[in-house]
Amino acid sequence: MLGHLLQVEVEELIQQRDWAGLRAIIGELPDPDLAEIIVDLPPEDEGIIFRLLSRDRAGSVFSYLPQEQQAELITSLSSEQMLDIVNAMTPDDRVQLLDDLPAEVTRRILDSLTPAARAATRTLLGYPEGTAGHRMTPEYVKLSPDMTAGEAIDAIRRAEKRVETLNVLYVVDSAGGLLFDIRLGALVKADPATRVGDLQQQAPVSIPARTDLAEEIGRAHV
C-alpha cells in the first residue's frame, strides 16, 4: 500500500534524475513496498532502482517481484548487476527464478555463481520440478540439544541475515539428522542456562524430498 502511494513521487524523481532524493525514498521503504513500486514502473526504469540498492538488498527486493517480471528483468540488467542479485538471493528463491529462464541463461548464471551459491543451487535443481526438494531451503539455523538457551540465542544472532526460517528452529544431532524443532518464542522465554534438549519440543513433521507437492496439497484438502 505504501509503495503505491509513493509511486508518482518515485517516477518524478527518476524523470528529474534526482538520484539523491530517490535513494532517500527507497532507503526508507520496506522491501515488499519497494517491489510494488518496481512492478508498476516502465521497464526502462526498473534497472535504475536496482542500481541504487546494495547487493544484499537488491536480492531481497527482487525476491518479492512476480516470477515473470523477475525473468524479464534479469535478462535486461548488465551481467554484473544480474550476478550480484542472483548471488544475494536465497537458494530456493534462486531456483524458482532459474526455472523460468531460458536454458542458456540458466547455464550462464550457474557458471558465474560463487562456489557456495552454485553448490546450494545445484542441490535443489537436482530434484524434479514440483517436488518438495526442489523448493526447500538449505539455509537454516542448526542447534545442538546440548546448547544452553543462551548459547542458542547467540547462534541465531550470528546467523546470516538471509536465513528465512527463524520462527521455527531445528535441533540436529552430530551427524546433522533432525531430532526435533522448537519455536523461537519458547527459546526466548527459557532460562538462559536451560539445555535446548530439555525445552518443550515440537514433533517434527517431514515429507520425502521427492514428494510431489501438488499431490501432497491435494491429499491435505481431502
C-alpha positions as a Python dict, from the first residue, in 0.01 Angstrom:
ca = {
    (1, 'M'): (0, 0, 0),
    (2, 'L'): (275, 248, 96),
    (3, 'G'): (456, 168, -227),
    (4, 'H'): (156, 270, -438),
    (5, 'L'): (122, 600, -250),
    (6, 'L'): (482, 693, -337),
    (7, 'Q'): (465, 567, -697),
    (8, 'V'): (417, 911, -855),
    (9, 'E'): (693, 1071, -647),
    (10, 'V'): (940, 796, -741),
    (11, 'E'): (858, 833, -1111),
    (12, 'E'): (906, 1211, -1090),
    (13, 'L'): (1245, 1172, -920),
    (14, 'I'): (1357, 932, -1194),
    (15, 'Q'): (1247, 1179, -1464),
    (16, 'Q'): (1433, 1459, -1284),
    (17, 'R'): (1737, 1235, -1237),
    (18, 'D'): (1735, 1327, -870),
    (19, 'W'): (1932, 1023, -755),
    (20, 'A'): (1993, 1158, -404),
    (21, 'G'): (1622, 1210, -349),
    (22, 'L'): (1543, 869, -496),
    (23, 'R'): (1797, 699, -270),
    (24, 'A'): (1642, 871, 32),
    (25, 'I'): (1292, 745, -50),
    (26, 'I'): (1380, 387, -138),
    (27, 'G'): (1609, 368, 165),
    (28, 'E'): (1308, 415, 395),
    (29, 'L'): (1073, 174, 216),
    (30, 'P'): (1028, -187, 330),
    (31, 'D'): (1137, -434, 63),
    (32, 'P'): (782, -552, -26),
    (33, 'D'): (665, -192, -77),
    (34, 'L'): (964, -111, -296),
    (35, 'A'): (887, -420, -503),
    (36, 'E'): (530, -286, -550),
    (37, 'I'): (674, 32, -698),
    (38, 'I'): (906, -155, -932),
    (39, 'V'): (617, -370, -1062),
    (40, 'D'): (441, -56, -1190),
    (41, 'L'): (747, 120, -1332),
    (42, 'P'): (818, 131, -1706),
    (43, 'P'): (1068, -146, -1799),
    (44, 'E'): (1343, 107, -1875),
    (45, 'D'): (1320, 247, -1519),
    (46, 'E'): (1326, -82, -1328),
    (47, 'G'): (1701, -122, -1361),
    (48, 'I'): (1759, 228, -1221),
    (49, 'I'): (1615, 127, -884),
    (50, 'F'): (1837, -180, -864),
    (51, 'R'): (2148, 24, -945),
    (52, 'L'): (2082, 228, -630),
    (53, 'L'): (2046, -72, -398),
    (54, 'S'): (2314, -264, -214),
    (55, 'R'): (2381, -618, -334),
    (56, 'D'): (2202, -785, -42),
    (57, 'R'): (1901, -556, -54),
    (58, 'A'): (1870, -592, -431),
    (59, 'G'): (1842, -968, -390),
    (60, 'S'): (1577, -929, -120),
    (61, 'V'): (1363, -679, -316),
    (62, 'F'): (1398, -888, -630),
    (63, 'S'): (1252, -1192, -449),
    (64, 'Y'): (923, -1004, -396),
    (65, 'L'): (868, -943, -769),
    (66, 'P'): (637, -1170, -971),
    (67, 'Q'): (836, -1455, -1126),
    (68, 'E'): (757, -1347, -1482),
    (69, 'Q'): (888, -999, -1413),
    (70, 'Q'): (1197, -1142, -1242),
    (71, 'A'): (1283, -1335, -1558),
    (72, 'E'): (1233, -1027, -1779),
    (73, 'L'): (1435, -801, -1552),
    (74, 'I'): (1729, -1037, -1504),
    (75, 'T'): (1784, -1057, -1880),
    (76, 'S'): (1778, -677, -1913),
    (77, 'L'): (2034, -597, -1642),
    (78, 'S'): (2406, -588, -1703),
    (79, 'S'): (2593, -911, -1631),
    (80, 'E'): (2749, -767, -1315),
    (81, 'Q'): (2416, -643, -1177),
    (82, 'M'): (2247, -970, -1265),
    (83, 'L'): (2508, -1179, -1086),
    (84, 'D'): (2505, -955, -779),
    (85, 'I'): (2129, -1002, -746),
    (86, 'V'): (2128, -1376, -810),
    (87, 'N'): (2417, -1441, -570),
    (88, 'A'): (2235, -1246, -298),
    (89, 'M'): (1913, -1449, -332),
    (90, 'T'): (1832, -1744, -108),
    (91, 'P'): (1879, -2082, -283),
    (92, 'D'): (1506, -2159, -303),
    (93, 'D'): (1424, -1816, -450),
    (94, 'R'): (1715, -1855, -693),
    (95, 'V'): (1591, -2193, -814),
    (96, 'Q'): (1239, -2058, -876),
    (97, 'L'): (1394, -1783, -1089),
    (98, 'L'): (1611, -2024, -1287),
    (99, 'D'): (1306, -2241, -1359),
    (100, 'D'): (1159, -1951, -1558),
    (101, 'L'): (1471, -1856, -1754),
    (102, 'P'): (1588, -1991, -2089),
    (103, 'A'): (1830, -2283, -2052),
    (104, 'E'): (2118, -2081, -2197),
    (105, 'V'): (2070, -1801, -1943),
    (106, 'T'): (2041, -2054, -1660),
    (107, 'R'): (2371, -2218, -1757),
    (108, 'R'): (2545, -1881, -1777),
    (109, 'I'): (2418, -1781, -1432),
    (110, 'L'): (2514, -2113, -1273),
    (111, 'D'): (2866, -2093, -1416),
    (112, 'S'): (2909, -1743, -1274),
    (113, 'L'): (2777, -1801, -920),
    (114, 'T'): (3007, -1817, -620),
    (115, 'P'): (3109, -2177, -536),
    (116, 'A'): (2883, -2187, -230),
    (117, 'A'): (2582, -2044, -415),
    (118, 'R'): (2639, -2279, -710),
    (119, 'A'): (2659, -2587, -487),
    (120, 'A'): (2339, -2499, -298),
    (121, 'T'): (2154, -2423, -620),
    (122, 'R'): (2263, -2741, -798),
    (123, 'T'): (2147, -2944, -497),
    (124, 'L'): (1792, -2809, -531),
    (125, 'L'): (1795, -2830, -911),
    (126, 'G'): (1883, -3198, -875),
    (127, 'Y'): (1528, -3267, -756),
    (128, 'P'): (1246, -3278, -1012),
    (129, 'E'): (1047, -2957, -1055),
    (130, 'G'): (734, -2958, -840),
    (131, 'T'): (883, -3171, -564),
    (132, 'A'): (950, -3068, -204),
    (133, 'G'): (1325, -3095, -255),
    (134, 'H'): (1314, -2851, -546),
    (135, 'R'): (1155, -2585, -323),
    (136, 'M'): (1330, -2644, 10),
    (137, 'T'): (1589, -2409, 155),
    (138, 'P'): (1926, -2540, 276),
    (139, 'E'): (1984, -2220, 476),
    (140, 'Y'): (1860, -2253, 831),
    (141, 'V'): (1997, -2226, 1186),
    (142, 'K'): (2115, -2559, 1330),
    (143, 'L'): (2102, -2601, 1706),
    (144, 'S'): (2250, -2874, 1922),
    (145, 'P'): (2047, -3032, 2204),
    (146, 'D'): (2347, -2978, 2434),
    (147, 'M'): (2346, -2600, 2383),
    (148, 'T'): (2201, -2380, 2653),
    (149, 'A'): (1917, -2148, 2555),
    (150, 'G'): (2158, -1856, 2590),
    (151, 'E'): (2411, -2018, 2354),
    (152, 'A'): (2132, -2089, 2105),
    (153, 'I'): (2023, -1724, 2104),
    (154, 'D'): (2385, -1622, 2038),
    (155, 'A'): (2399, -1869, 1747),
    (156, 'I'): (2086, -1713, 1599),
    (157, 'R'): (2236, -1364, 1628),
    (158, 'R'): (2545, -1483, 1439),
    (159, 'A'): (2338, -1638, 1160),
    (160, 'E'): (2341, -1482, 813),
    (161, 'K'): (2078, -1214, 755),
    (162, 'R'): (1911, -1404, 473),
    (163, 'V'): (1825, -1712, 681),
    (164, 'E'): (1446, -1726, 646),
    (165, 'T'): (1337, -1991, 896),
    (166, 'L'): (1393, -1827, 1234),
    (167, 'N'): (1039, -1872, 1362),
    (168, 'V'): (1097, -2248, 1372),
    (169, 'L'): (1441, -2373, 1478),
    (170, 'Y'): (1581, -2716, 1404),
    (171, 'V'): (1773, -2921, 1658),
    (172, 'V'): (2006, -3176, 1499),
    (173, 'D'): (2244, -3449, 1615),
    (174, 'S'): (2619, -3457, 1547),
    (175, 'A'): (2557, -3613, 1205),
    (176, 'G'): (2310, -3342, 1103),
    (177, 'G'): (2000, -3558, 1149),
    (178, 'L'): (1682, -3383, 1262),
    (179, 'L'): (1590, -3456, 1624),
    (180, 'F'): (1306, -3209, 1677),
    (181, 'D'): (1216, -2846, 1625),
    (182, 'I'): (1128, -2568, 1865),
    (183, 'R'): (965, -2229, 1834),
    (184, 'L'): (1178, -1918, 1868),
    (185, 'G'): (938, -1786, 2133),
    (186, 'A'): (1000, -2090, 2354),
    (187, 'L'): (1374, -2034, 2330),
    (188, 'V'): (1350, -1663, 2414),
    (189, 'K'): (1129, -1729, 2720),
    (190, 'A'): (1351, -2007, 2857),
    (191, 'D'): (1607, -1961, 3132),
    (192, 'P'): (1940, -1894, 2954),
    (193, 'A'): (2100, -2187, 3139),
    (194, 'T'): (1837, -2441, 3027),
    (195, 'R'): (1957, -2706, 2780),
    (196, 'V'): (1788, -2689, 2441),
    (197, 'G'): (1724, -3062, 2466),
    (198, 'D'): (1517, -3005, 2780),
    (199, 'L'): (1284, -2747, 2626),
    (200, 'Q'): (933, -2829, 2511),
    (201, 'Q'): (970, -2999, 2176),
    (202, 'Q'): (759, -2986, 1861),
    (203, 'A'): (712, -3323, 1693),
    (204, 'P'): (893, -3296, 1360),
    (205, 'V'): (671, -3304, 1053),
    (206, 'S'): (852, -3404, 736),
    (207, 'I'): (795, -3542, 389),
    (208, 'P'): (1042, -3708, 150),
    (209, 'A'): (1234, -3463, -69),
    (210, 'R'): (1091, -3619, -387),
    (211, 'T'): (729, -3582, -275),
    (212, 'D'): (510, -3418, -541),
    (213, 'L'): (384, -3101, -373),
    (214, 'A'): (67, -3075, -581),
    (215, 'E'): (-34, -3428, -484),
    (216, 'E'): (52, -3368, -119),
    (217, 'I'): (-157, -3050, -107),
    (218, 'G'): (-443, -3233, -276),
    (219, 'R'): (-438, -3507, -12),
    (220, 'A'): (-427, -3249, 266),
    (221, 'H'): (-754, -3095, 140),
    (222, 'V'): (-940, -3423, 104),
}
